[in-house]
Coordinates of C-alpha atoms and ligand atoms in Angstrom, one line a residue:
X144 CA 291.8 59.3 -48.4
X145 CA 291.1 62.5 -50.4
X146 CA 294.9 62.5 -53.1
X147 CA 297.5 64.9 -51.7
X148 CA 298.5 67.7 -53.8
X149 CA 301.5 68.7 -55.0
X150 CA 301.2 72.9 -56.0
X151 CA 304.6 73.9 -57.7
X152 CA 305.8 76.4 -54.8
X153 CA 306.3 79.2 -56.9
X154 CA 307.3 81.9 -54.7
X155 CA 310.8 79.9 -54.6
X156 CA 311.0 79.0 -58.1
X157 CA 311.2 83.3 -58.6
X158 CA 313.3 83.2 -55.8
X159 CA 316.1 80.7 -57.2
X160 CA 315.5 81.7 -60.3
X161 CA 316.3 85.5 -59.0
X162 CA 319.8 84.1 -57.2
X163 CA 320.8 81.5 -60.5
X164 CA 321.1 85.1 -62.7
X165 CA 322.6 87.5 -60.3
X166 CA 325.6 85.6 -61.3
X167 CA 325.4 84.3 -64.9
X168 CA 328.9 84.0 -65.6
X169 CA 329.4 82.0 -62.6
X170 CA 327.0 79.9 -63.0
X171 CA 328.0 79.0 -68.1
X172 CA 331.8 77.5 -66.2
X173 CA 330.4 76.3 -63.6
X174 CA 327.2 74.2 -66.0
X175 CA 330.1 74.1 -68.6
X176 CA 332.7 71.9 -66.3
X177 CA 329.8 70.1 -65.2
X178 CA 328.8 69.3 -68.8
X179 CA 332.1 68.0 -69.5
X180 CA 333.0 65.8 -65.2
X181 CA 329.9 64.1 -66.5
X182 CA 330.6 63.7 -70.8
X183 CA 334.6 64.3 -70.8
X184 CA 334.5 60.2 -71.4
X185 CA 333.0 60.2 -74.9
X186 CA 334.5 59.4 -77.6
X187 CA 333.9 63.9 -79.7
X188 CA 335.5 65.8 -76.6
X189 CA 338.1 62.9 -76.6
X190 CA 339.1 63.0 -80.0
X191 CA 339.0 66.6 -79.6
X192 CA 342.0 66.6 -76.9
X193 CA 340.4 68.6 -73.9
X194 CA 343.0 66.1 -71.9
X195 CA 339.7 66.3 -68.8
X196 CA 340.1 70.5 -68.6
X197 CA 336.2 72.1 -68.0
X198 CA 337.1 76.1 -68.5
X199 CA 335.3 77.6 -71.7
X200 CA 339.3 79.0 -72.6
X201 CA 340.1 75.3 -73.2
X202 CA 336.3 74.5 -74.1
X203 CA 336.7 76.6 -77.0
X204 CA 340.3 76.3 -77.9
X205 CA 339.6 72.8 -78.3
X206 CA 336.1 72.4 -79.6
X207 CA 335.2 73.4 -83.3
X208 CA 331.7 74.6 -84.2
X209 CA 329.2 72.5 -85.4
X210 CA 325.7 72.7 -87.0
X211 CA 323.6 68.9 -88.0
X212 CA 324.9 67.7 -90.5
X213 CA 329.1 67.7 -89.1
X214 CA 327.2 65.5 -85.8
X215 CA 325.2 63.5 -87.8
X216 CA 327.3 60.5 -88.2
X217 CA 328.1 60.0 -84.5
X218 CA 324.3 59.9 -84.0
X219 CA 324.0 58.4 -86.5
X220 CA 325.9 55.8 -84.4
X221 CA 323.9 56.5 -81.8
X222 CA 321.0 55.9 -82.7
X223 CA 321.5 52.6 -84.2
X224 CA 322.9 50.6 -81.0
X225 CA 326.9 52.1 -80.7
X226 CA 327.9 50.3 -77.2
X227 CA 330.5 53.2 -77.1
X228 CA 329.6 56.3 -76.0
X229 CA 329.8 58.7 -78.8
X230 CA 329.2 62.1 -77.6
X231 CA 327.9 61.1 -73.7
X232 CA 329.2 59.4 -70.8
X233 CA 326.1 58.6 -70.7
X234 CA 324.4 56.3 -72.8
X235 CA 321.4 58.2 -74.7
X236 CA 318.7 55.7 -74.9
X237 CA 316.1 58.6 -77.1
X238 CA 315.8 60.2 -79.3
X239 CA 314.4 63.2 -81.2
X240 CA 313.2 63.8 -84.5
X241 CA 312.8 67.4 -85.1
X242 CA 310.1 69.1 -87.1
X243 CA 313.3 69.1 -89.5
X244 CA 310.3 72.2 -91.4
X245 CA 312.9 74.6 -92.3
X246 CA 315.9 71.9 -94.2
X247 CA 312.3 69.5 -95.5
X248 CA 314.2 66.4 -93.9
X249 CA 314.0 65.7 -89.3
X250 CA 317.3 65.1 -88.1
X251 CA 317.4 63.3 -84.9
X252 CA 319.4 64.5 -81.9
X253 CA 320.2 62.9 -78.5
X254 CA 317.4 63.4 -76.0
X255 CA 317.4 62.3 -72.3
X256 CA 317.2 62.7 -68.4
X257 CA 318.7 66.0 -68.3
X258 CA 317.4 67.5 -70.9
X259 CA 313.7 66.2 -69.7
X260 CA 314.6 68.2 -65.9
X261 CA 316.1 71.3 -67.7
X262 CA 312.7 71.1 -70.4
X263 CA 311.2 71.0 -67.0
X264 CA 312.2 74.1 -65.0
X265 CA 311.8 76.6 -67.9
X266 CA 308.1 75.5 -67.9
X267 CA 308.8 75.8 -64.1
X268 CA 310.3 79.3 -64.1
X269 CA 307.8 80.8 -66.9
X270 CA 304.4 79.2 -64.7
X271 CA 305.2 80.7 -61.9
X272 CA 305.8 83.9 -63.4
X273 CA 302.6 83.2 -65.2
X274 CA 300.6 82.8 -62.3
X275 CA 301.7 86.3 -60.6
X276 CA 300.2 88.2 -62.6
X277 CA 297.5 85.2 -64.3
X278 CA 296.8 83.0 -61.4
X279 CA 295.1 79.9 -62.4
X280 CA 292.3 78.5 -60.5
X281 CA 292.9 73.9 -59.9
X282 CA 291.3 73.8 -63.2
X283 CA 292.0 71.8 -66.2
X284 CA 293.5 73.1 -69.0
X285 CA 292.4 72.2 -73.2
X286 CA 295.7 71.6 -74.1
X287 CA 296.0 71.0 -78.0
X288 CA 298.5 68.4 -78.2
X289 CA 299.6 65.7 -79.9
X290 CA 302.6 62.4 -80.2
X291 CA 304.7 61.1 -83.2
X292 CA 304.8 57.9 -83.9
X293 CA 307.4 56.4 -81.7
X294 CA 309.4 53.9 -84.0
X295 CA 313.0 52.2 -83.0
X296 CA 315.7 53.0 -84.2
X297 CA 318.5 49.9 -86.1
X298 CA 319.6 50.4 -82.5
X299 CA 316.6 49.6 -80.6
X300 CA 315.6 53.1 -79.7
X301 CA 313.1 55.1 -79.5
X302 CA 312.0 58.2 -81.5
X303 CA 309.8 60.0 -81.6
X304 CA 309.3 64.4 -81.5
X305 CA 310.8 66.2 -79.1
X306 CA 307.0 67.5 -77.9
X307 CA 306.2 63.6 -78.1
X308 CA 309.4 62.4 -75.5
X309 CA 307.7 64.3 -73.4
X310 CA 304.5 64.0 -72.9
X311 CA 304.7 60.8 -72.6
X312 CA 307.7 61.3 -70.3
X313 CA 306.0 60.4 -65.9
X314 CA 307.9 63.8 -65.2
X315 CA 305.6 65.7 -67.0
X316 CA 302.4 64.2 -66.3
X317 CA 303.5 65.3 -62.3
X318 CA 304.6 68.5 -63.5
X319 CA 301.3 70.0 -65.4
X320 CA 299.3 68.9 -62.2
X321 CA 301.8 70.9 -59.7
X322 CA 301.1 74.4 -62.0
X323 CA 297.2 73.1 -61.8
X324 CA 297.5 72.9 -65.5
X325 CA 295.9 69.5 -66.5
X326 CA 295.0 68.8 -69.7
X327 CA 291.4 67.7 -70.6
X328 CA 292.0 65.0 -72.3
X329 CA 293.0 62.0 -71.8
X330 CA 296.3 60.5 -72.9
X331 CA 294.0 57.9 -76.0
X332 CA 293.3 60.7 -77.1
X333 CA 296.9 62.9 -77.2
X334 CA 298.3 59.8 -77.9
X335 CA 296.4 58.7 -80.9
X336 CA 296.7 57.1 -83.8
X337 CA 295.3 60.2 -86.1
X338 CA 295.3 63.7 -85.1
X339 CA 292.9 65.2 -86.9
X340 CA 290.3 62.1 -84.4
X341 CA 293.1 63.1 -81.5
X342 CA 291.7 67.2 -82.3
X343 CA 288.6 66.9 -82.5
X344 CA 288.6 64.7 -78.8
X345 CA 290.2 67.4 -78.0
X346 CA 287.3 70.0 -79.0
X347 CA 284.7 67.1 -77.8
X348 CA 287.0 67.5 -74.0
X349 CA 287.5 70.3 -73.7
X350 CA 283.4 71.3 -74.4
X351 CA 282.7 69.0 -71.9
X352 CA 284.8 70.0 -69.4
X353 CA 284.2 73.8 -70.7
X354 CA 283.6 75.5 -66.8
X355 CA 286.6 73.7 -65.6
X356 CA 289.0 75.0 -68.6
X357 CA 291.0 78.0 -67.7
X358 CA 293.4 77.8 -70.6
X359 CA 293.8 77.1 -74.1
X360 CA 297.8 76.2 -75.0
X361 CA 299.7 74.2 -77.2
X362 CA 302.9 74.3 -78.0
X363 CA 302.9 76.1 -80.8
X364 CA 300.1 78.6 -82.1
X365 CA 300.0 76.7 -85.1
X366 CA 297.6 74.2 -83.4
X367 CA 295.1 76.8 -81.4
X368 CA 294.7 78.3 -84.8
X369 CA 294.1 74.7 -86.6
X370 CA 291.6 73.7 -84.3
X371 CA 289.1 76.7 -83.8
X372 CA 288.9 77.2 -87.9
X373 CA 288.5 72.8 -87.4
X374 CA 285.3 73.9 -84.8
X375 CA 283.9 75.8 -87.8
X376 CA 283.4 73.1 -89.4
X377 CA 282.2 70.1 -87.1
X378 CA 280.7 72.2 -84.0
X379 CA 276.8 70.9 -85.1
X380 CA 278.6 66.9 -84.9
X381 CA 280.1 67.6 -81.1
X382 CA 276.5 69.5 -80.4
X383 CA 274.9 66.2 -81.8
X384 CA 277.8 63.8 -79.9
X385 CA 277.3 65.9 -76.6
X386 CA 273.3 65.8 -77.0
X387 CA 272.7 61.9 -78.3
X388 CA 276.4 60.6 -75.7
X389 CA 277.3 58.6 -78.4
X390 CA 280.7 59.0 -80.0
X391 CA 280.5 60.5 -83.9
X392 CA 282.3 57.2 -85.9
X393 CA 284.7 59.5 -87.4
X394 CA 286.5 57.9 -84.6
X395 CA 287.4 55.0 -85.5
X396 CA 290.7 54.0 -82.9
X397 CA 289.2 51.6 -80.6
X398 CA 291.1 53.1 -77.5
X399 CA 290.3 56.6 -78.9
X400 CA 286.2 55.4 -78.7
X401 CA 287.0 53.6 -75.3
X402 CA 288.4 56.0 -73.8
X403 CA 286.0 59.2 -74.8
X404 CA 283.0 57.1 -74.0
X405 CA 284.3 56.9 -70.0
X406 CA 283.5 61.5 -70.4
X407 CA 281.1 60.7 -72.7
X408 CA 277.3 61.4 -71.2
X409 CA 274.2 62.3 -72.6
X410 CA 273.4 66.1 -72.7
X411 CA 270.5 68.1 -73.9
X412 CA 271.2 70.9 -72.0
X413 CA 275.2 71.8 -73.1
X414 CA 274.7 69.8 -76.7
X415 CA 272.4 74.5 -75.9
X416 CA 274.6 75.8 -74.5
X417 CA 277.4 75.8 -77.1
X418 CA 274.5 75.2 -80.0
X419 CA 273.3 78.7 -78.7
X420 CA 275.8 80.9 -78.1
X421 CA 277.7 79.7 -81.8
X422 CA 274.6 81.2 -83.0
X423 CA 275.7 84.1 -81.3
X424 CA 278.5 85.1 -82.8
X425 CA 279.1 87.2 -85.0
X426 CA 282.2 85.5 -88.0
X427 CA 283.0 83.8 -85.0
X428 CA 285.1 86.6 -83.0
X429 CA 285.6 86.2 -79.2
X430 CA 284.8 81.4 -79.8
X431 CA 286.7 81.3 -76.7
X432 CA 285.8 82.8 -74.5
X433 CA 281.8 81.7 -74.9
X434 CA 282.9 78.8 -74.6
X435 CA 285.1 78.5 -72.1
X436 CA 283.5 80.7 -69.4
X437 CA 286.3 81.2 -66.9
X438 CA 289.8 80.6 -69.1
X439 CA 292.2 82.8 -67.7
X440 CA 294.2 82.8 -71.1
X441 CA 295.7 81.6 -74.0
X442 CA 299.6 80.1 -74.7
X443 CA 301.0 78.3 -76.6
X444 CA 304.5 79.4 -78.6
X445 CA 303.3 83.3 -81.1
X446 CA 307.3 84.9 -81.6
X447 CA 308.5 83.9 -85.7
X448 CA 307.4 82.0 -87.4
X449 CA 304.0 82.1 -85.5
X450 CA 302.6 85.4 -85.7
X451 CA 300.3 85.8 -88.3
X452 CA 298.4 83.3 -86.8
X453 CA 297.7 86.2 -83.3
X454 CA 295.7 88.5 -85.9
X455 CA 293.1 85.6 -86.2
X456 CA 293.3 83.3 -82.6
X457 CA 293.2 87.1 -81.1
X458 CA 290.1 86.6 -83.2
X459 CA 289.2 83.8 -81.4
X460 CA 290.0 85.4 -78.1
X461 CA 288.3 88.7 -78.7
X462 CA 290.0 90.4 -75.1
X463 CA 291.2 86.7 -73.3
X464 CA 295.3 87.7 -72.9
X465 CA 297.1 85.8 -75.8
X466 CA 301.3 84.6 -73.4
X467 CA 304.3 83.6 -75.6
X468 CA 305.8 80.3 -74.6
X469 CA 309.5 79.8 -73.8
X470 CA 312.2 79.4 -76.1
X471 CA 313.9 76.3 -77.6
X472 CA 313.6 73.3 -79.6
X473 CA 314.4 70.2 -80.2
X474 CA 318.5 70.0 -79.4
X475 CA 318.0 72.0 -76.0
X476 CA 315.3 74.7 -74.9
X477 CA 317.0 78.3 -74.3
X478 CA 315.0 80.7 -72.2
X479 CA 311.4 81.5 -70.8
X480 CA 308.7 84.1 -70.3
X481 CA 309.3 85.5 -67.8
X482 CA 307.3 89.2 -68.4
X483 CA 304.2 87.5 -69.7
X484 CA 302.3 90.2 -69.7
X485 CA 303.6 91.8 -73.0
X486 CA 301.9 91.2 -76.2
X487 CA 303.2 87.7 -78.2
X488 CA 304.8 89.9 -80.4
X489 CA 307.6 92.5 -77.3
X490 CA 307.6 88.7 -75.9
X491 CA 311.7 88.0 -74.4
X492 CA 312.9 85.4 -73.4
X493 CA 315.3 85.0 -70.2
X494 CA 317.7 82.7 -70.7
X495 CA 318.8 79.8 -67.7
X496 CA 322.1 79.6 -66.9
X497 CA 321.9 76.5 -65.2
X498 CA 320.7 74.6 -68.4
X499 CA 323.7 74.3 -71.0
X500 CA 326.5 76.8 -72.2
X501 CA 325.6 79.5 -74.4
X502 CA 327.0 81.2 -76.9
X503 CA 326.7 83.8 -79.5
X504 CA 327.9 84.7 -83.0
X505 CA 327.5 88.2 -84.3
X506 CA 325.7 89.5 -87.1
X507 CA 325.3 92.8 -88.5
X508 CA 326.9 96.0 -86.9
X509 CA 329.1 93.7 -84.7
X510 CA 330.5 92.2 -87.8
X511 CA 330.6 95.6 -89.0
X512 CA 332.5 96.6 -86.2
X513 CA 335.5 93.4 -86.7
X514 CA 336.1 94.7 -89.9
X515 CA 336.1 97.7 -89.3
X516 CA 338.5 97.2 -85.7
X517 CA 340.6 94.6 -88.3
X518 CA 341.1 97.2 -90.7
X519 CA 341.7 93.5 -92.9
X520 CA 340.2 92.7 -95.8
X521 CA 340.5 89.0 -95.6
X522 CA 338.4 89.4 -92.8
X523 CA 335.3 90.5 -94.9
X524 CA 334.4 85.8 -95.0
X525 CA 335.1 85.3 -91.7
X526 CA 332.8 84.9 -89.4
X527 CA 333.3 87.1 -86.3
X528 CA 334.2 84.7 -83.1
X529 CA 331.3 83.6 -80.3
X530 CA 330.8 85.8 -77.4
X531 CA 329.6 84.6 -74.1
X532 CA 326.4 84.7 -72.1
X533 CA 327.1 88.0 -69.9
X534 CA 328.6 89.9 -72.7
X535 CA 326.4 90.8 -75.7
X536 CA 325.2 93.7 -76.2
X537 CA 321.4 95.6 -75.8
X538 CA 319.8 95.5 -79.2
X539 CA 322.6 93.2 -81.3
X540 CA 321.7 90.3 -82.7
X541 CA 323.4 87.0 -82.6
X542 CA 322.8 82.8 -83.9
X543 CA 322.4 81.0 -80.9
X544 CA 324.8 78.2 -80.3
X545 CA 324.0 75.5 -78.0
X546 CA 326.1 73.3 -75.7
X547 CA 324.4 70.9 -72.9
X548 CA 323.9 67.9 -71.2
X549 CA 322.5 65.9 -73.7
X550 CA 325.5 65.1 -76.5
X551 CA 326.1 68.2 -78.3
X552 CA 328.4 70.6 -78.4
X553 CA 329.7 74.0 -79.6
X554 CA 326.2 73.7 -82.3
X555 CA 325.2 76.1 -84.3
X556 CA 321.0 76.1 -83.5
X557 CA 320.0 78.1 -86.7
X558 CA 317.7 81.1 -85.5
X559 CA 318.5 84.6 -84.8
X560 CA 318.2 86.2 -81.7
X561 CA 317.8 89.9 -80.1
X562 CA 318.9 91.2 -76.9
X563 CA 316.6 93.0 -76.3
X564 CA 318.2 93.8 -71.8
X565 CA 319.3 92.1 -68.8
X566 CA 317.0 90.1 -65.7
X567 CA 320.1 90.6 -63.1
X568 CA 323.3 88.9 -65.6
X569 CA 321.3 87.6 -67.8
X570 CA 319.6 88.4 -71.5
X571 CA 316.5 88.6 -72.2
X572 CA 316.8 87.3 -76.6
X573 CA 313.7 88.3 -78.6
X574 CA 313.8 85.5 -81.7
X575 CA 313.8 87.2 -84.3
X576 CA 314.2 84.5 -87.0
X577 CA 315.5 80.9 -88.7
X578 CA 319.1 82.0 -90.4
X579 CA 318.8 79.5 -93.1
X580 CA 315.8 81.0 -94.5
X581 CA 316.5 83.3 -96.9
X582 CA 314.9 84.2 -100.0
X583 CA 317.4 85.4 -102.0
X584 CA 318.7 85.9 -105.8
X585 CA 321.4 88.5 -106.4
X586 CA 322.5 90.6 -103.8
X587 CA 319.7 90.1 -102.2
X588 CA 318.8 88.9 -98.9
X589 CA 315.5 88.7 -97.2
X590 CA 314.9 86.7 -94.3
X591 CA 311.4 85.0 -92.4
X592 CA 311.8 88.4 -90.5
X593 CA 310.3 90.2 -93.7
X594 CA 309.0 87.7 -96.4
X595 CA 306.2 88.2 -93.3
X596 CA 305.9 91.5 -92.7
X597 CA 305.6 91.9 -96.7
X598 CA 303.0 90.0 -96.1
X599 CA 301.5 91.3 -92.9
X600 CA 301.3 94.4 -95.2
X601 CA 300.0 93.2 -98.7
X602 CA 297.4 91.2 -96.3
X603 CA 296.0 94.7 -95.2
X604 CA 294.5 94.9 -99.1
X605 CA 292.1 91.8 -98.6
X606 CA 291.2 92.7 -94.9
X607 CA 289.1 95.3 -96.4
X608 CA 286.9 92.7 -97.8
X609 CA 286.8 90.4 -95.2
X610 CA 289.7 87.3 -95.8
X611 CA 292.5 86.4 -94.3
X612 CA 295.0 85.1 -95.8
X613 CA 295.1 81.5 -94.3
X614 CA 298.8 80.5 -94.8
X615 CA 301.3 81.6 -97.1
X616 CA 304.5 80.3 -98.1
X617 CA 307.8 81.3 -100.9
X618 CA 310.2 80.5 -102.9
X619 CA 313.0 81.5 -105.7
X620 CA 312.2 80.7 -109.2
X621 CA 315.3 81.3 -110.6
X622 CA 314.8 78.9 -113.9
X623 CA 313.3 82.6 -115.5
X624 CA 315.8 84.9 -116.4
X625 CA 316.3 86.6 -114.3
X626 CA 315.3 85.0 -111.3
X627 CA 312.0 86.7 -108.3
X628 CA 310.6 86.1 -105.7
X629 CA 307.9 83.5 -105.4
X630 CA 304.3 84.4 -103.1
X631 CA 302.0 81.2 -102.5
X632 CA 299.1 82.7 -100.4
X633 CA 295.8 79.9 -99.6
X634 CA 292.7 82.8 -99.1
X635 CA 290.2 81.8 -96.9
X636 CA 287.8 83.0 -99.5
X637 CA 287.0 84.5 -103.2
X638 CA 289.0 87.0 -104.3
X639 CA 289.3 90.2 -107.6
X640 CA 291.9 90.3 -109.9
X641 CA 292.6 93.8 -109.5
X642 CA 292.0 93.6 -105.3
X643 CA 295.0 91.1 -105.8
X644 CA 297.6 92.4 -108.3
X645 CA 297.7 95.5 -105.8
X646 CA 298.3 92.6 -103.0
X647 CA 301.0 91.5 -106.0
X648 CA 302.6 94.7 -105.7
X649 CA 302.6 95.6 -102.6
X650 CA 304.5 92.4 -101.1
X651 CA 307.3 93.6 -104.2
X652 CA 307.5 96.8 -102.2
X653 CA 307.4 96.0 -98.7
X654 CA 310.4 93.3 -99.1
X655 CA 312.8 96.5 -97.9
X656 CA 316.2 94.5 -97.9
X657 CA 318.1 96.8 -99.4
X658 CA 319.9 94.3 -102.3
X659 CA 316.6 93.2 -102.8
X660 CA 315.3 97.2 -103.4
X661 CA 318.3 97.8 -106.0
X662 CA 318.0 94.7 -107.2
X663 CA 314.3 96.0 -108.5
X664 CA 315.4 98.7 -109.9
X665 CA 317.5 97.5 -112.7
X666 CA 315.8 94.4 -113.1
X667 CA 318.5 91.9 -112.0
X668 CA 315.5 90.4 -110.1
X669 CA 312.8 89.9 -111.9
X670 CA 309.2 91.1 -111.4
X671 CA 307.4 88.9 -108.1
X672 CA 305.1 86.6 -108.6
X673 CA 301.8 85.9 -106.4
X674 CA 300.9 82.6 -107.3
X675 CA 296.7 82.3 -105.0
X676 CA 296.8 77.8 -104.3
X677 CA 293.0 76.1 -103.8
X678 CA 292.2 75.5 -100.8
X679 CA 293.3 72.9 -98.0
X680 CA 296.9 72.7 -100.0
X681 CA 298.5 73.9 -96.7
X682 CA 296.6 70.7 -95.4
X683 CA 298.5 68.9 -97.8
X684 CA 301.5 70.0 -96.5
X685 CA 300.7 69.7 -93.0
X686 CA 300.3 66.1 -94.3
X687 CA 302.7 65.7 -95.9
X688 CA 305.2 66.7 -92.4
X689 CA 302.4 64.1 -90.7
X690 CA 303.6 61.0 -92.9
X691 CA 307.1 62.8 -92.6
X692 CA 307.3 61.0 -88.2
X693 CA 306.5 64.9 -88.0
X694 CA 304.0 65.6 -85.1
X695 CA 301.3 68.5 -85.4
X696 CA 302.2 70.4 -82.2
X697 CA 305.7 70.8 -82.9
X698 CA 305.1 71.6 -87.1
X699 CA 305.6 75.3 -88.3
X700 CA 305.1 75.5 -92.4
X701 CA 307.7 76.4 -94.4
X702 CA 308.1 79.5 -94.7
X703 CA 311.0 79.3 -97.8
X704 CA 310.8 76.2 -99.9
X705 CA 314.1 76.4 -101.2
X706 CA 315.6 73.4 -103.7
X707 CA 315.6 70.2 -100.9
X708 CA 312.6 70.7 -100.2
X709 CA 310.7 69.4 -103.9
X710 CA 308.1 67.3 -102.6
X711 CA 306.5 70.8 -100.7
X712 CA 307.2 73.0 -104.0
X713 CA 305.3 70.5 -105.7
X714 CA 302.8 70.3 -103.6
X715 CA 301.9 74.1 -103.3
X716 CA 303.1 74.1 -107.6
X717 CA 300.3 71.7 -108.1
X718 CA 297.5 73.4 -106.3
X719 CA 298.3 76.6 -108.2
X720 CA 294.4 78.0 -109.1
X721 CA 296.2 81.8 -110.2
X722 CA 299.0 83.8 -111.1
X723 CA 299.8 87.7 -110.8
X724 CA 302.5 89.2 -111.4
X725 CA 304.3 92.5 -109.9
X726 CA 304.3 96.5 -111.5
X727 CA 305.8 97.3 -108.4
X728 CA 308.6 97.9 -110.3
Ligands
AMP810 P1 312.2 72.1 -83.5 O1 313.3 71.5 -83.4 O2 311.2 71.2 -84.6 O3 311.2 71.9 -82.2 O4 312.2 73.4 -83.9 C1 312.6 74.0 -82.3 C2 312.6 75.7 -83.5 O5 311.3 76.2 -83.4 C3 313.8 76.7 -83.5 O6 315.0 76.7 -83.5 C4 313.4 78.2 -83.0 O7 313.4 78.7 -85.0 C5 311.7 77.5 -83.1 N1 311.5 78.0 -81.5 C6 311.1 77.9 -80.9 N2 310.2 78.7 -80.3 C7 310.5 79.1 -80.7 C8 309.9 80.1 -80.2 N3 309.8 80.6 -78.3 N4 310.1 81.6 -80.7 C9 310.5 82.1 -82.3 N5 310.4 80.4 -82.7 C10 310.5 79.6 -82.1

């Protein structure tokens, strides 16, 4: 008998979304009430004197804003197996390990069924909107997804990256089937113990099912670029495997080998076809549609720290649309991309008002306004009061605060977002940057976005020579007097000293923060230094994070390496091939 396939009713998902966002304020109150009722017996809330109250006003009066550091002792007790309810009413059975790429060390956060459900709600919502504009047929998805090692905490809880917790959940596979986006690789590949081997096998599976592939995706765009860069190196080996029907000896894990053996049959025609296609490409332009003729789009988070990979992704994609995936974190989801036809650079995320209770700390302009209103100088040192979801204003920037079903209450996520508009009464947010990724020496404050823009500008100079910056990072060097910014670049080939000196000057001139420019002019900040690192340096950084338990699916290159991240700084500094100082000021 044929298996009955449950297909997602996209019209219903869209209708539900429209209804729910009509009165987002009411849904937010109701969501907060449910969170506090379900978890009111948890020790954390009990100690704050809410006494059963569930309204936003009492909640804000009693519950402080916190960071991960504040909650760490509570989360550790949960991980250690504390018997009583600490953060949530129901016991937490799983821990998510965040990538920790910005702070340098992975963080523990609780994960539970409710967070799984909100994950699926986000996936379904964006899929429904996406599928209306870019319908996919019943095929397969080439998904570059990887699981981290699952460990057990002292208290016996399972701990893995948030994405691994999602991929392992039986609901995930069901949901992917309903969205006609089932991964073409077997579980043994996704959960394989070595990401290099998994990546090779994902590519091989993609080629075996090349005509069926409807979309190419990963959690973050970085992994897609990494996959096709790897393809450039291993394509001949992949063709050999397909021709002979025998898997390369580089795949050593028996479970992965036997799963792949079930798919791999000798297919010389396919091997010839791929060889012909690859040989016909110019500098791998349009590789993705060439290999997968029925691909409808490429999907993954493409905003924020992923933007620098877009150029390379477009090169591989040619005219296949790039669609940014949703906005969330190990701590919980925030919004879905309901405007899939916008290019990734303009992607926004509509907040789903029933997946958590959201507040927003106004930044920049609002702060000045508050200061003028108060006329009080001491107010200068205070952070403005957070506003509610429906009180945010278009065009303004905020830090996101999450309260959710996973035991986080008024948790400062550390992300900066800008409100671009409203869908019904819920805001559509653009991701701006991490709040704490900042280069600062004097009165300057250069954000992750400032750094990205400066690098984008300077890379134009090497693009003329058909070269690219594979990856980059930065730090502030205060061992010199005055201190100065250091930018690390890994480049795809040899560039002359002359051009690199020009790049260095361009970087220095492209930091637009007023504090930076004025400090440079009076030499309160020294000349910017460009350090070119050897090929493979950023791979070493990735390996370092994978060793700490991060999964490739969630990896983000640390853009600014702070003093707490000395291992990464050491990798960068040990691999410097050349350095240049700016003469721009
Ligand atoms: P992690 O908890 O390690 O998965 O990292 C979550 C962080 O990734 C978020 O706090 C954001 O800084 C970043 N992130 C997640 N989704 C997006 C997105 N759609 N655009 C830009 N950055 C994102």
